XYZ file of C-alpha atoms in Angstrom:
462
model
C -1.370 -20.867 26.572
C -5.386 -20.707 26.590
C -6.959 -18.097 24.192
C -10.217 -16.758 26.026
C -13.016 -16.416 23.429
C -14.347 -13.070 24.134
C -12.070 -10.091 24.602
C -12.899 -7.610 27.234
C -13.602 -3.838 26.526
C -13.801 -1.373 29.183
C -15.178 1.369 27.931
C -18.644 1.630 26.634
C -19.200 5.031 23.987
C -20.884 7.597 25.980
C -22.158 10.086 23.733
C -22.785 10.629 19.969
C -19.889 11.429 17.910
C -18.983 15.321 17.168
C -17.530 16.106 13.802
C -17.066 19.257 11.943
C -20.028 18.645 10.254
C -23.433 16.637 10.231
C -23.582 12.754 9.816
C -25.605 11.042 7.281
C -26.364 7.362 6.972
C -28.229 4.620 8.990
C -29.769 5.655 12.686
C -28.100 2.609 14.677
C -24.697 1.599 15.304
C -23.336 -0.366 12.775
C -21.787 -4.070 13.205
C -18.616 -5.122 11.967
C -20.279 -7.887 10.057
C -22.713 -5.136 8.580
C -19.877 -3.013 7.774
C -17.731 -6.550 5.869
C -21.033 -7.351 4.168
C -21.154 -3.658 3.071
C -17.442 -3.256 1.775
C -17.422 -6.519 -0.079
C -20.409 -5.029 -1.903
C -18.823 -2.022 -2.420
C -15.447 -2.965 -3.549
C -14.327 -2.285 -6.936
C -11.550 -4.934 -6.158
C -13.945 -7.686 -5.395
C -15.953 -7.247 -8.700
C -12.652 -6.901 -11.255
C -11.715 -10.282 -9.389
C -14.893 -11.604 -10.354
C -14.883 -10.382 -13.773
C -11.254 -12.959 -13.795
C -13.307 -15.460 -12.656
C -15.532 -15.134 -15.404
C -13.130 -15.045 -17.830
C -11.237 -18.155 -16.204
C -14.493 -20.218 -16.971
C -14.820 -19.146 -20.681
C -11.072 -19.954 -21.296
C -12.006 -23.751 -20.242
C -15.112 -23.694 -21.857
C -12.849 -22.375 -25.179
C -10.374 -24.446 -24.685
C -13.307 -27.649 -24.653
C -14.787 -26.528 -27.894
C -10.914 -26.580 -29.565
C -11.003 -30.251 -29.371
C -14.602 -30.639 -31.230
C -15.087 -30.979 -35.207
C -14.844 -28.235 -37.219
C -17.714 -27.948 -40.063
C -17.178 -25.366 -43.095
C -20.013 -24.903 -45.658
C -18.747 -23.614 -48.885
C -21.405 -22.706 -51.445
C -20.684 -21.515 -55.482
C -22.880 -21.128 -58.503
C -21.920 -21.267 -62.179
C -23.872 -20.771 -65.462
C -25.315 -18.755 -68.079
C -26.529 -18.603 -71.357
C -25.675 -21.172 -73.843
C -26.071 -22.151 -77.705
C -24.859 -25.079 -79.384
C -24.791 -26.505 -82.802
C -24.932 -31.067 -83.472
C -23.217 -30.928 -86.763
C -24.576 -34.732 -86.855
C -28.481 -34.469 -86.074
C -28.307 -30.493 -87.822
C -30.185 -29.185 -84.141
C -29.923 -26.376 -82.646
C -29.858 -25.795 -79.011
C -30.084 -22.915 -76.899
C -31.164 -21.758 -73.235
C -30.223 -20.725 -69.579
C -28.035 -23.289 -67.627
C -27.211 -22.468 -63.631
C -25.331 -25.169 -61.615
C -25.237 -24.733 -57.786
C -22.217 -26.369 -55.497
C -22.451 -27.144 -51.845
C -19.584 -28.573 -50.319
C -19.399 -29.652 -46.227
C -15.953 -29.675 -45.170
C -15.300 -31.054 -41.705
C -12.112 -31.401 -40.006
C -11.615 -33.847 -36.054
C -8.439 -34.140 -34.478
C -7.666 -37.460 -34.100
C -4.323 -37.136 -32.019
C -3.684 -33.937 -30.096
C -2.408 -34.213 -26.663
C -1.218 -30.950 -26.067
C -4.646 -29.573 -25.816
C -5.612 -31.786 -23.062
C -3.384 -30.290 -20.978
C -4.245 -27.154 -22.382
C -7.797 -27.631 -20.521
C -6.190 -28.813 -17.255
C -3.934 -25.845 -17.281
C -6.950 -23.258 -17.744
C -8.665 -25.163 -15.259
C -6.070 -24.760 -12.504
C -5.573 -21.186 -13.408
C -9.174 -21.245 -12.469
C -8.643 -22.476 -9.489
C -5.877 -20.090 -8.859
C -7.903 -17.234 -9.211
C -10.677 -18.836 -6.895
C -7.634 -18.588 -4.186
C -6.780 -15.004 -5.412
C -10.540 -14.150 -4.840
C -10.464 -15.529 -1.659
C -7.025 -13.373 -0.800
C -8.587 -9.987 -1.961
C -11.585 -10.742 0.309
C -9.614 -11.697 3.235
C -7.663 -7.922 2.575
C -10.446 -6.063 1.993
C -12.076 -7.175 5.390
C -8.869 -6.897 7.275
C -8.913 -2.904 6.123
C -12.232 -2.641 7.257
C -11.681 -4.409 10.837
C -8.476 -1.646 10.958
C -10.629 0.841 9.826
C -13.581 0.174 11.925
C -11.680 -0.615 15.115
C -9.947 2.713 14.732
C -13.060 4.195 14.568
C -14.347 2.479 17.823
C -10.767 3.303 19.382
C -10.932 7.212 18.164
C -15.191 7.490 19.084
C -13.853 6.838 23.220
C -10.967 8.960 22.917
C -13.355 11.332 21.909
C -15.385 10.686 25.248
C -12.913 10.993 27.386
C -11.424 14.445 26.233
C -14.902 15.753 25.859
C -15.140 14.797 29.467
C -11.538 15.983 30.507
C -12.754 19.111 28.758
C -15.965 19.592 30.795
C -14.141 18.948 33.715
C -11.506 21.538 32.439
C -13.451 24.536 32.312
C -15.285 23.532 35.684
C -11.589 23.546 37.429
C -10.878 27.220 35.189
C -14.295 28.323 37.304
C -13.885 27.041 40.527
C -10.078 28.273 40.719
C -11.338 31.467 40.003
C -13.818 31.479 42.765
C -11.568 29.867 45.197
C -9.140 32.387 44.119
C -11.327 35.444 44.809
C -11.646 34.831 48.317
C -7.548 33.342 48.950
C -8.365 29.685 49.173
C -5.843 29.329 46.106
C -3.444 30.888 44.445
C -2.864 32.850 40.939
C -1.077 30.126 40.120
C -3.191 27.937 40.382
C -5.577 29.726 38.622
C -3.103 29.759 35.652
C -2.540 26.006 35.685
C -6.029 25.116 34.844
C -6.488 27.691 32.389
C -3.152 26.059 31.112
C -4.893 22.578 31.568
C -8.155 23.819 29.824
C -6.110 25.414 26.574
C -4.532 21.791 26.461
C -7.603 19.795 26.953
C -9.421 21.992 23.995
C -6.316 21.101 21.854
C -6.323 17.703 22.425
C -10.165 17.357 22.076
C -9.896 18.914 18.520
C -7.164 16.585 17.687
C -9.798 13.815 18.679
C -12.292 14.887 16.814
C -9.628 14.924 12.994
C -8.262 11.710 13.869
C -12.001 10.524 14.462
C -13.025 12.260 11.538
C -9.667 10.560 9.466
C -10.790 7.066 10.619
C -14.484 7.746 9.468
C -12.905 9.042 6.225
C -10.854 5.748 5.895
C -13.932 3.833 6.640
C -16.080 5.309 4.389
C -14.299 4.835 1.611
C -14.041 1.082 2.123
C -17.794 0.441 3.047
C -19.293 3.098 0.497
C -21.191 4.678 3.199
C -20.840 6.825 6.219
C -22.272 5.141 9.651
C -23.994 7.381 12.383
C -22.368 4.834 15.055
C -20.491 1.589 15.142
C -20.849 -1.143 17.820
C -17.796 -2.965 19.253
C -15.807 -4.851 16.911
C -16.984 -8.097 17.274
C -17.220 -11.515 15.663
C -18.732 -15.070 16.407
C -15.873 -16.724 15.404
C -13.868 -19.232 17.454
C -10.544 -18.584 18.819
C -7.915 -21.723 18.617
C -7.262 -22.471 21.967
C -2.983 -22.598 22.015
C -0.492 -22.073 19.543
C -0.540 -25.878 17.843
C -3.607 -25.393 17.264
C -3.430 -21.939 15.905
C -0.772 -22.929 13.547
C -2.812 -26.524 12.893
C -5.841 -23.741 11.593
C -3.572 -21.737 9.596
C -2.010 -24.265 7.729
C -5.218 -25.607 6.629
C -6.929 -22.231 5.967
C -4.477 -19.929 5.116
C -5.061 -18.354 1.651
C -1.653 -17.256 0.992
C -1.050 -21.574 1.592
C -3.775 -22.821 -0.706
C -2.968 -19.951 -3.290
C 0.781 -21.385 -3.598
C -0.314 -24.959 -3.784
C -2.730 -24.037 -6.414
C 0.422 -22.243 -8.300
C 2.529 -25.889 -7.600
C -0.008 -27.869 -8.894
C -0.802 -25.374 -12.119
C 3.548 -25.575 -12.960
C 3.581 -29.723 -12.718
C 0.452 -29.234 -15.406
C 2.501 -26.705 -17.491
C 4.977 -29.150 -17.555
C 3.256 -31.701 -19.004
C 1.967 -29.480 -21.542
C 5.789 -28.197 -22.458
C 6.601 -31.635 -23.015
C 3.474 -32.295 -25.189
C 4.302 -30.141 -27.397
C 6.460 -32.546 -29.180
C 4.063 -35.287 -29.529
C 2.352 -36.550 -33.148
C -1.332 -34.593 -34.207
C -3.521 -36.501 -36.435
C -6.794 -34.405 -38.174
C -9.454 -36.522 -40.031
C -10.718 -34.526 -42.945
C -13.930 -35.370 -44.713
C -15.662 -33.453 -47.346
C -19.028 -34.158 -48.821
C -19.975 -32.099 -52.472
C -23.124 -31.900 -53.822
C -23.733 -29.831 -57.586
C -27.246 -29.304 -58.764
C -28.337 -27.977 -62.547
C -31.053 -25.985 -62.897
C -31.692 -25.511 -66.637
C -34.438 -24.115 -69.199
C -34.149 -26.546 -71.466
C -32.482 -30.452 -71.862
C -28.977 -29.758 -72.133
C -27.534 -32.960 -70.648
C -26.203 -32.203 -67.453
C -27.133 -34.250 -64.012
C -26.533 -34.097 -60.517
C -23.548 -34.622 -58.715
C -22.205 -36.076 -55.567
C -18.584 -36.665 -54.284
C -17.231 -37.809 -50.950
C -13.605 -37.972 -49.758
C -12.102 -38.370 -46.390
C -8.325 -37.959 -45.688
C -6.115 -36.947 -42.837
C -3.076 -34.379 -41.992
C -0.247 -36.121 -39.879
C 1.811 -33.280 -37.953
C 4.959 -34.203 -36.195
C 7.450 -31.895 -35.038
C 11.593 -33.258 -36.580
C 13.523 -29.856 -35.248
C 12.746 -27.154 -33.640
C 15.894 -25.274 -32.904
C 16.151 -25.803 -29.766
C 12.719 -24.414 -28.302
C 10.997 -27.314 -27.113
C 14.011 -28.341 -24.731
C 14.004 -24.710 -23.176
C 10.175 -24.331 -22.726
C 10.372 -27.508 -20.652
C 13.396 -26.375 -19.057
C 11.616 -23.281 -18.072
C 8.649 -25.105 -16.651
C 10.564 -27.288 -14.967
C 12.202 -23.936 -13.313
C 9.076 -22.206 -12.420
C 6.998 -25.435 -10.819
C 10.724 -25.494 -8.293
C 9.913 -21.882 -7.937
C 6.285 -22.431 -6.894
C 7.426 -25.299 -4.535
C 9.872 -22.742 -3.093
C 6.898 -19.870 -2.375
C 4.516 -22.324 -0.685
C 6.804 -23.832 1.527
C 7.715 -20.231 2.095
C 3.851 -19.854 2.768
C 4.020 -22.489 5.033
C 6.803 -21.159 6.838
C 5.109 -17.417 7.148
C 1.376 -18.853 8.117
C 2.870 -20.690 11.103
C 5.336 -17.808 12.405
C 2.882 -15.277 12.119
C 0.033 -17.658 14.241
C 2.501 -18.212 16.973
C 3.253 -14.481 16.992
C -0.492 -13.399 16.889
C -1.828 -16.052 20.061
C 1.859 -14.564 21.446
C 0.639 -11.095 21.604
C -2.326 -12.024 22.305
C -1.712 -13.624 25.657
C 0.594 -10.332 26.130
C -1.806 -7.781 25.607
C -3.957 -9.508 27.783
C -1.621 -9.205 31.133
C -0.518 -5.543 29.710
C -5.143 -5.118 30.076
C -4.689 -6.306 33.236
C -1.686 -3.845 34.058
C -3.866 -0.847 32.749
C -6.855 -2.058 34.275
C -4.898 -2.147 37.762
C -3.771 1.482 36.850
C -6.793 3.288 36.199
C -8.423 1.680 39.717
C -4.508 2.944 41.642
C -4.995 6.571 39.957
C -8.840 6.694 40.672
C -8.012 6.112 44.210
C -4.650 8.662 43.895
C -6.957 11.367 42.816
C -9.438 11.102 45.629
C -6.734 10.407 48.013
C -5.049 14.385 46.378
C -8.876 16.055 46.332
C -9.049 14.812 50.303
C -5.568 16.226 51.023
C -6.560 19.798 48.970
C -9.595 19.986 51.097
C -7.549 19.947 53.987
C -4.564 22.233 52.524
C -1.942 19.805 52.980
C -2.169 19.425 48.576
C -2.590 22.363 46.289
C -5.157 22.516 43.409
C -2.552 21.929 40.719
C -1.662 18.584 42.764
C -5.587 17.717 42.182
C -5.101 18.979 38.598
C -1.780 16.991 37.984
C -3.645 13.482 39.318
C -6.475 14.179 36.577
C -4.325 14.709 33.999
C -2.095 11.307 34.696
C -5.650 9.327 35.024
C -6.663 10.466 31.848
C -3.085 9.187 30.266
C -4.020 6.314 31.481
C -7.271 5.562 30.298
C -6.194 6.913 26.984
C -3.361 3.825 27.271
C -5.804 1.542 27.901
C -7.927 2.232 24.986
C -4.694 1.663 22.963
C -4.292 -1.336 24.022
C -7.357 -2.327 23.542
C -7.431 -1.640 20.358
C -3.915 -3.828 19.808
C -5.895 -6.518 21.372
C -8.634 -6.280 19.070
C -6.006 -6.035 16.415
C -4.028 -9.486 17.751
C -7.376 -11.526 17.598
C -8.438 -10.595 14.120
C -4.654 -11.162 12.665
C -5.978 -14.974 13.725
C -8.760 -15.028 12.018
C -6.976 -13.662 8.646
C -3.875 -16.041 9.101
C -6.264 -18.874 10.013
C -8.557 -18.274 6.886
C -11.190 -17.382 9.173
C -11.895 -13.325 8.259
C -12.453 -13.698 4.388
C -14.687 -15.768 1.747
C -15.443 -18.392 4.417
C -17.660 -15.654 6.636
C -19.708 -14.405 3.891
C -20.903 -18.107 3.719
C -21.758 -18.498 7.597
C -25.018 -18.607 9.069
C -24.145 -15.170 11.001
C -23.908 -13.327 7.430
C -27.115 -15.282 5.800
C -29.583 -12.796 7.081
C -27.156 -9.753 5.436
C -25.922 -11.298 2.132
C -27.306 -14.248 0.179
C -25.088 -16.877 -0.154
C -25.932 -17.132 -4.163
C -24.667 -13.795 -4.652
C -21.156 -14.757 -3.041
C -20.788 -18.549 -4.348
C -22.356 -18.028 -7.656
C -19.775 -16.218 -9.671
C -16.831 -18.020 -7.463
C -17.644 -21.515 -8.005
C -19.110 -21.125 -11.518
C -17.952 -23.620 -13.892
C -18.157 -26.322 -11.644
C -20.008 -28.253 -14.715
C -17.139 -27.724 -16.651
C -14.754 -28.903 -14.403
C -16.807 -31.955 -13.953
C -16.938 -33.084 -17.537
């Protein structure tokens, strides 16, 4: 089954949007990729991910500086006045004596495993909240491709029941007049002012669900837009299903964020296990003690140097070293269980997605054929009423069913616009990855989106 890389719309916006009140914001219609670029800069989710991210990097770059030497300074004083008596020479001494001590106390681990895997652990939970990062984008812009595509759908609904409403209250005018000199009857008259109550109902129920989806929109983006343009990317489509599911499974977030998780529990693990090994610390201490005195009381410097070491080893623990590594052990199976869940879920939902997608392009077709068979109905009923063989609620009747149908077309062409963005999220295609294409460079520099995600790099290098 053969994707086709653009998606056909049929209905082009035909006036400017009327709300219950005035619009504020930018004079042009606004682009989807505008509008992404806007809500990822607006999203309070985006930057609390971010501020993980940060956080992620200073736990490695804590969890470096645990392994390095540990220096202590210690400083005293001592002293005071002092008199003294030689009962052999018969002299008598007296004066001030202060002695100052300076001790440097460093401590290295020698042996310490545990730690090591300490750092790899922080540094895959780093890369597990890269992944996350890359999930909340990829929800964020599906909302706003919802959002603004309901827009788009709601803004021609809108046109076409301000139209069926124009058309309405011409019908209400021209019955009348028809009516006052017997060319129809009073009720026909009543039928389109019963069609023209009903088209001013469902033209303001237009206008709140337009207004809802602007709401909705607004409050993802940060901003309300005087227009928005088609929803439209320049991405590529994968041309069958294998190749669909081929995409997904190499881009799919949900995918990479499992085997991230998979790869953090073999790591935790290792560090369970390590928990039991030897730790050796090499302590050194260097003391200095200097007099300072009024007078020649004897005393002289001092210097003293020891080194030692503190061997740790674990002989019972009751028990709680088995069951941390037991529990490990249980969560990496767990992991391995969710992403070959993922797996599962990323493939089912790409063959479902370029499914409905080749569906909802024969069901455009269907509509497509529909609107042109009740265009020609309708003339075929307003050449029949002009001849008397129809009357004007027949004429009325075949408007009514050609604006159904229209109205079912735009649905489904909104479901098709729908179908081909679900492939870009399961694919990995609507999310971090487009912020960093040359279609967003000119909205959104490519520092402000990679610099705070791929920060620590130099860490994880060392």
């Amino acid at each position: 089954m053969i994707l086709r890389q653009k998606f056909l719309v049929g209905f082009v916006v035909g006036v400017l949007l009327v709300c219950p009140y005035s619009l504020t914001g930018r004079a042009y219609g606004e682009t989807l990729l505008e509008a992404l670029v806007d809500g990822y800069l607006y999203s309070s989710d985006v930057d609390a991910q971010l501020a993980r991210l940060r956080r992620a990097v200073e736990a490695i770059r804590e969890s470096k500086l645990a392994d390095d030497m540990k220096l202590d300074l210690v400083g005293t004083g001592t002293g005071g006045y002092t008199e003294s008596h030689n009962r052999t020479t018969e002299k008598d001494t007296s004066g001030i004596s202060v002695v100052l001590n300076a001790e440097l106390k460093a401590t290295l681990p020698i042996i310490k495993t545990s730690n090591a895997y300490q750092i790899e652990l922080r540094v895959a939970s780093l890369e597990q909240e890269r992944y996350t990062y890359d999930r909340v984008v990829t929800a964020l812009f599906d909302a706003i491709v919802g959002s603004y595509n309901d827009v788009y759908t709601q803004q021609k609904k809108l046109d076409l029941f301000l139209e069926a409403e124009k058309r309405a209250y011409s019908q209400v005018e021209a019955a009348s007049e028809r009516f006052a000199v017997g060319q129809v009857t009073k009720s026909d008259v009543a039928q389109a002012r019963a069609l023209l109550a009903q088209a001013k109902s469902e033209l303001l129920d237009a206008k709140t669900r337009l207004n809802l989806a602007w709401i909705r929109l607004s409050n993802l983006v940060g901003e309300r837009y005087e227009g928005v343009e088609e929803p439209e990317l320049d991405l590529a489509l994968p041309v069958d299903e294998k190749e669909a599911v081929a995409w997904a499974l190499s881009g799919n977030v949900e995918i990479a964020l499992a085997r991230a998780a998979v790869e953090s529990g073999a790591i935790n693990i290792e560090l369970a296990e390590s928990t039991d090994d030897a730790r050796f610390d090499l302590t050194m201490s260097l003391k200095k003690a200097q007099p300072l005195t009024s007078n020649g009381l004897g005393e002289a410097d001092s210097l003293t140097f020891t080194l030692g070491g503190t061997l740790t080893y674990p002989i019972f623990d009751g028990g709680r070293h088995v069951s941390q590594v037991s529990q490990a052990e249980i969560a990496y199976s767990e992991a391995l269980d969710r992403l070959k869940q993922a797996r599962l879920n990323a493939e089912r939902e790409a063959e479902s997605v370029v499914e409905n997608v080749v569906a909802i392009d024969a069901l455009l077709e269907a509509n497509r054929a529909e609107i042109d068979a009740q265009t020609i109905a309708l003339d075929g009923v307003k050449e029949e009423e002009i001849v008397g063989t129809r009357a004007l609620v027949d004429v009325l009747n075949a408007e009514r069913d050609l604006l159904l149908v229209k109205v079912r077309a735009l649905d489904s062409e909104s479901v098709n616009v729908s179908n081909r963005f679900s492939i870009y999220r399961v694919t990995g295609l609507l999310g971090y990855k487009l912020l960093v294409g040359s279609e967003a460079s000119s909205l959104i520099s490519r520092e402000i989106v990679e610099g705070e995600r791929l920060q620590g790099r130099s860490l994880l290098s060392n």
